[in-house]
Coordinates of N, CA and C in Angstrom, one line a residue:
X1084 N 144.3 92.7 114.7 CA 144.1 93.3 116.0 C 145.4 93.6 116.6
X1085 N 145.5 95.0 116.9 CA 146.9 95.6 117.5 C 146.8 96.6 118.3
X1086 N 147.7 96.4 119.1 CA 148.0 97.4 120.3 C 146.8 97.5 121.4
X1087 N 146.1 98.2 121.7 CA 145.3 98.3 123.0 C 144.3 97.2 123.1
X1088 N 143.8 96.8 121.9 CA 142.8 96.2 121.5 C 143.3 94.7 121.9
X1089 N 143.7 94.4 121.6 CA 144.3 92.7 122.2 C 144.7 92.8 123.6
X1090 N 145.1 93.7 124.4 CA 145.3 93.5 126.0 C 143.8 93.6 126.3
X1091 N 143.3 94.5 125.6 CA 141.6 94.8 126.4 C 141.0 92.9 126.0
X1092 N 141.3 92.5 125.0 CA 140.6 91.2 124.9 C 141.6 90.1 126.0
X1093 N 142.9 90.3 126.2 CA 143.4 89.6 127.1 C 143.2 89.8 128.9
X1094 N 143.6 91.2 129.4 CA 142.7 91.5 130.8 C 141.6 91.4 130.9
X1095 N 140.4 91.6 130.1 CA 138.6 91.3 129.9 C 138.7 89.9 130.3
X1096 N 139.2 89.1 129.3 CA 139.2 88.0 129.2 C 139.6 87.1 130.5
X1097 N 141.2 87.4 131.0 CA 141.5 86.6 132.7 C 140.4 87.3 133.4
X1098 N 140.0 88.6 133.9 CA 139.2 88.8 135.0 C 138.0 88.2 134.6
X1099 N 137.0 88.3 133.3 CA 135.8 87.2 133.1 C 136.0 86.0 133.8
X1100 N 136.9 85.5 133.7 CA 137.1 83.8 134.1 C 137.3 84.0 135.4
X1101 N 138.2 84.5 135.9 CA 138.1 84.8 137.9 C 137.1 85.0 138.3
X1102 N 136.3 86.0 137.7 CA 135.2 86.4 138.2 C 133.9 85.1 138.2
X1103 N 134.1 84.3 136.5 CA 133.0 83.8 136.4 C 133.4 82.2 137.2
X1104 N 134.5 81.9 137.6 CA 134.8 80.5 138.0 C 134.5 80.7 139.9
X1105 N 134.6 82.2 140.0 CA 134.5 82.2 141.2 C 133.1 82.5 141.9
X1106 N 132.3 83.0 140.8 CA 130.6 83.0 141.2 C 130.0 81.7 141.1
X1107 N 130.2 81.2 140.2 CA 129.8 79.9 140.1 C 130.0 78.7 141.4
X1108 N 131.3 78.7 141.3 CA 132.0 77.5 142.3 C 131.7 77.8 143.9
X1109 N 131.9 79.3 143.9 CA 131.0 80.0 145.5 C 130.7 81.2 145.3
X1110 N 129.4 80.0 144.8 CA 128.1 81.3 145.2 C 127.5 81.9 146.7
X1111 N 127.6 81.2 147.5 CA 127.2 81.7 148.5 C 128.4 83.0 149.3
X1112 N 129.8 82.3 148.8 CA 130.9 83.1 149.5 C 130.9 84.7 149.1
X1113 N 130.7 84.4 147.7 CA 130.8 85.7 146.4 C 129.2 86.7 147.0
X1114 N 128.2 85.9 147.1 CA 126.7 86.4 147.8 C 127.2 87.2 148.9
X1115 N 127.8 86.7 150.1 CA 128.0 87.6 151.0 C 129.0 88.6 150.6
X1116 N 129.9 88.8 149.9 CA 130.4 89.9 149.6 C 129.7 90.9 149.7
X1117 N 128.7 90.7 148.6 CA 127.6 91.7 147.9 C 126.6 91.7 149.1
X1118 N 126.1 90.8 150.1 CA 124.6 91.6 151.0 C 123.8 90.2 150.1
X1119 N 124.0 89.2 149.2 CA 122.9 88.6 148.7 C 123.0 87.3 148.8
X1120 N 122.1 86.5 148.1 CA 122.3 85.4 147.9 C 121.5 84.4 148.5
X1121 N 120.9 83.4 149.1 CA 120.7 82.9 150.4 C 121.6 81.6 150.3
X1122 N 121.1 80.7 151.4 CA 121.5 79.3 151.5 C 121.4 78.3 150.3
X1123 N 120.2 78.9 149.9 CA 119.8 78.2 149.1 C 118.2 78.9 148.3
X1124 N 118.3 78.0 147.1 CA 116.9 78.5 146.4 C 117.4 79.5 144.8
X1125 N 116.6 79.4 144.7 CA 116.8 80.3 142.5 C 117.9 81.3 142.9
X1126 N 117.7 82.0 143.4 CA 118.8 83.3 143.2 C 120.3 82.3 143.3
X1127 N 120.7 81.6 144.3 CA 121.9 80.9 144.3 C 122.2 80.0 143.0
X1128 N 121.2 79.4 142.5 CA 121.1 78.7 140.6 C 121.2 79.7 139.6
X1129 N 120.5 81.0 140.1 CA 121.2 82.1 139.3 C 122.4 82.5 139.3
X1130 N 123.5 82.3 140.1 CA 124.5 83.4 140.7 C 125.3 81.8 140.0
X1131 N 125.2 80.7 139.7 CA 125.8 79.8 139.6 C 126.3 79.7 137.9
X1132 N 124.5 80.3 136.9 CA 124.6 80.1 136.1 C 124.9 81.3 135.4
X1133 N 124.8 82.9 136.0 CA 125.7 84.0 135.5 C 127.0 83.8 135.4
X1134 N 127.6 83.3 136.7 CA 129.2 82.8 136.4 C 129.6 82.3 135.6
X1135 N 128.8 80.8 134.9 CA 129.1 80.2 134.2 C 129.0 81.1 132.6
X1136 N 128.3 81.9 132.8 CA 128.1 83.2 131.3 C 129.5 83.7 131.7
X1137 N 129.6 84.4 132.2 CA 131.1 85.6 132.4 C 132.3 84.6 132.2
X1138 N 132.2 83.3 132.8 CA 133.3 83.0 132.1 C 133.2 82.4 131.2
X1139 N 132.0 82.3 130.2 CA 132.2 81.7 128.6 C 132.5 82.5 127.9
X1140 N 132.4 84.3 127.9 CA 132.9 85.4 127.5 C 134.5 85.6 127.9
X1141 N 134.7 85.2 129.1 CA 135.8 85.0 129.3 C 136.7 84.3 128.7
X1142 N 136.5 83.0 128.2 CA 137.1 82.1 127.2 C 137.2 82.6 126.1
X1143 N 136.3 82.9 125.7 CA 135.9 83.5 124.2 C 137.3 84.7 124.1
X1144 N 137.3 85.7 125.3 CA 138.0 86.6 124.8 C 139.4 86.2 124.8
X1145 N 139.5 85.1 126.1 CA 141.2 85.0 125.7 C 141.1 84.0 124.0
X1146 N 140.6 83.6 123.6 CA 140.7 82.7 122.6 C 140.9 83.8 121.1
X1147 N 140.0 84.9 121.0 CA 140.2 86.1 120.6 C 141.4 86.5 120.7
X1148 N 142.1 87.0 122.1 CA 143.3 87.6 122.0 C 144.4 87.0 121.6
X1149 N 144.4 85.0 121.7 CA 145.7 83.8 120.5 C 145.3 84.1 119.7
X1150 N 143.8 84.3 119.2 CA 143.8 84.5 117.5 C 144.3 85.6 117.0
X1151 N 144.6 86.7 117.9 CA 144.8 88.0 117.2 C 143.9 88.5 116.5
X1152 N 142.5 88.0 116.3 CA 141.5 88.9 115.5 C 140.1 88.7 116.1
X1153 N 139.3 90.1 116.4 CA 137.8 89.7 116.4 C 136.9 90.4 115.4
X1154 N 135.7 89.3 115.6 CA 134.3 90.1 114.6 C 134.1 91.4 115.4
X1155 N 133.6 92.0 114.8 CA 132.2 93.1 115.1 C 131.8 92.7 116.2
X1156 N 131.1 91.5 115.7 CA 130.1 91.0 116.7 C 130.0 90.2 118.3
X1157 N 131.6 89.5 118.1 CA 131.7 89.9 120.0 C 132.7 90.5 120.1
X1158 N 132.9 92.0 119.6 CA 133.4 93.0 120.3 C 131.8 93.7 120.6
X1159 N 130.9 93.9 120.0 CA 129.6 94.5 120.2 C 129.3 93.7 121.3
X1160 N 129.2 92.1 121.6 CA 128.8 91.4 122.8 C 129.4 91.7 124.2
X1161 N 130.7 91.9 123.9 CA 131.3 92.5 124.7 C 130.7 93.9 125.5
X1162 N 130.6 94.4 124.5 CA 130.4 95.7 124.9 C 129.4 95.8 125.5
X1163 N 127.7 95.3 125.2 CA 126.8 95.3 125.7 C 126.7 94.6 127.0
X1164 N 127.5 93.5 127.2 CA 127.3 92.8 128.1 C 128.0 94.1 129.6
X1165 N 129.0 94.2 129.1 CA 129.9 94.8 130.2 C 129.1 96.8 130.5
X1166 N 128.2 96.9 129.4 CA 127.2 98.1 129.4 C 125.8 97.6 130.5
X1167 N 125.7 96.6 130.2 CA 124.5 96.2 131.0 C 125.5 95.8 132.3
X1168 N 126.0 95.2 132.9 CA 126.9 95.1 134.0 C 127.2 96.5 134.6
X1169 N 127.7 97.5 134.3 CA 128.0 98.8 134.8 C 126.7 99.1 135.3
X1170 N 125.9 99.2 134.1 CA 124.8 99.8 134.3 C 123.5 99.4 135.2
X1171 N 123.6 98.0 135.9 CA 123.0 98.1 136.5 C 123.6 97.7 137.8
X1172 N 125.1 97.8 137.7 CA 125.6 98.3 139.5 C 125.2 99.5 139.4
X1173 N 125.2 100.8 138.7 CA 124.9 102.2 138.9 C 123.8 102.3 139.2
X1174 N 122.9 101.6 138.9 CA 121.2 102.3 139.2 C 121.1 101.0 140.7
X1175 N 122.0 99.8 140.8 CA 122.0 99.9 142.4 C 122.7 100.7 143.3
X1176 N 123.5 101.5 143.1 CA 124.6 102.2 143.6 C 123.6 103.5 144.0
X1177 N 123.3 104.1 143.0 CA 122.2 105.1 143.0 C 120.8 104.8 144.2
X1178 N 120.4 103.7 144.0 CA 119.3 103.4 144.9 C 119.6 102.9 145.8
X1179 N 120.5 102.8 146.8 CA 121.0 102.4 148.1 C 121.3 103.7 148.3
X1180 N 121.4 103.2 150.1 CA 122.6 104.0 150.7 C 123.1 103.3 151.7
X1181 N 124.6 104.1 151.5 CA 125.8 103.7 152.1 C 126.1 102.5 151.4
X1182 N 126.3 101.9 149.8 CA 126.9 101.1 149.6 C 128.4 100.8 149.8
X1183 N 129.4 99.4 149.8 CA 130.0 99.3 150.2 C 131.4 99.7 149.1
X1184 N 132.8 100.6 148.8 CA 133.3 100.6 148.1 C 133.6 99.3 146.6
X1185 N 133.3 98.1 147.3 CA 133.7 97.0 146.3 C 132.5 97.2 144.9
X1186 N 131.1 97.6 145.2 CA 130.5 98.3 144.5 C 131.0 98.9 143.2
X1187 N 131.5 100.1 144.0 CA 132.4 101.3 142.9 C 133.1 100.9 142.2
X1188 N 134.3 99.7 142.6 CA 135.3 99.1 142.1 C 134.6 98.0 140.8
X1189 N 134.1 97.2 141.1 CA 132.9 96.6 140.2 C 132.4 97.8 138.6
X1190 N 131.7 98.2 139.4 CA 131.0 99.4 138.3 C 131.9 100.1 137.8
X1191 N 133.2 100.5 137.8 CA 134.5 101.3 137.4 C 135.2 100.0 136.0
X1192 N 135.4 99.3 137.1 CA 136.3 97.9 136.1 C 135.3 97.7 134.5
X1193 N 134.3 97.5 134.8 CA 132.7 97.3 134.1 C 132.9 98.3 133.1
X1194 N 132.6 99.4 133.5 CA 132.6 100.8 133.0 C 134.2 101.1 131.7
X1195 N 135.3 100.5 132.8 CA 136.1 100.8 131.8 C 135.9 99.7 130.5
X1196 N 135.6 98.5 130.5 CA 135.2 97.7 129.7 C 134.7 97.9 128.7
X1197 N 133.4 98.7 128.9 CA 132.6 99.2 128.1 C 133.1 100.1 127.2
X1198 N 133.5 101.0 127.9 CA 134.6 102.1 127.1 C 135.3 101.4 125.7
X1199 N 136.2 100.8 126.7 CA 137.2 100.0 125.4 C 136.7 99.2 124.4
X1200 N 135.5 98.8 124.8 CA 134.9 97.7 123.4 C 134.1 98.5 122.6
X1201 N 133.3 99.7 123.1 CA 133.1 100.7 122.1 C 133.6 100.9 121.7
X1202 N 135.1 101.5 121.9 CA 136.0 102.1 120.8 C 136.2 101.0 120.0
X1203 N 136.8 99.9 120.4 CA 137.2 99.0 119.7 C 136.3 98.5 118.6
X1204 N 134.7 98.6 118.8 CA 134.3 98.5 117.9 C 134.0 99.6 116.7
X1205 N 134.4 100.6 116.8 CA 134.2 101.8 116.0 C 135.5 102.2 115.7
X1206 N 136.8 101.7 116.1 CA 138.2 102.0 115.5 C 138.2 100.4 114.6
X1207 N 138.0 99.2 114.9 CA 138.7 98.0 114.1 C 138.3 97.8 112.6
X1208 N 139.1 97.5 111.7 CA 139.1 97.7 110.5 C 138.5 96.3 109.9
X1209 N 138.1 95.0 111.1 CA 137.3 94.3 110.1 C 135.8 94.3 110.0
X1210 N 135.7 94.2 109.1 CA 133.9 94.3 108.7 C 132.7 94.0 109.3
X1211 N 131.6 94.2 109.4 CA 130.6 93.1 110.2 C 130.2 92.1 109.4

């Protein structure tokens, strides 16, 4: 793995872990950003236990980008994960109104993710 492809596994990789250490640890703080969340109850055990996903992908990728090499198959993980992330800020983005810019910024970051692990999975030269 060379050139674009190892920073995309190394910046994926730190923002997953910000992202996922910071949903997790405050969920309620991270809820109000977004309009969600409550005091308490399942959605806040959800919002605790997504975190804890984004940053195991997160791990995963910086651990990827010291090894210098990935499968197919979580560059494909990647990809879907950060395809499903885009994709369903867009179809909330779409069905509101007046969402707030942090939104866009989300769905953009996501979006370019997606981009890059597709390619990456359709340019990298190891096998599945």
């Amino acid at each position: 793995m060379k050139g674009p492809a190892k920073y995309l596994y190394a910046v994926s990789g730190l923002l997953y872990i910000l992202i996922g250490l910071s949903i997790s640890f405050y969920p309620q703080e991270t809820g109000r950003i977004f309009g969600t969340a409550s005091q308490y109850g399942v959605d806040l055990l959800l919002m605790k236990v997504v975190g804890a996903l984004i940053f195991a992908f997160g791990v995963t990728n910086i651990m990827v980008w010291r090894a210098g090499s990935a499968s197919k198959a979580i560059t494909l993980g990647n990809a879907m994960m950060a395809l499903i992330i885009s994709g369903q800020f867009l179809k909330f983005i779409l069905s509101q109104d007046g969402v707030g810019g942090h939104f866009w910024v989300v769905t953009s970051i996501f979006s370019l993710f997606t981009i890059g692990f597709i390619y990456t999975f359709f340019t990298s030269s190891t096998s599945p």
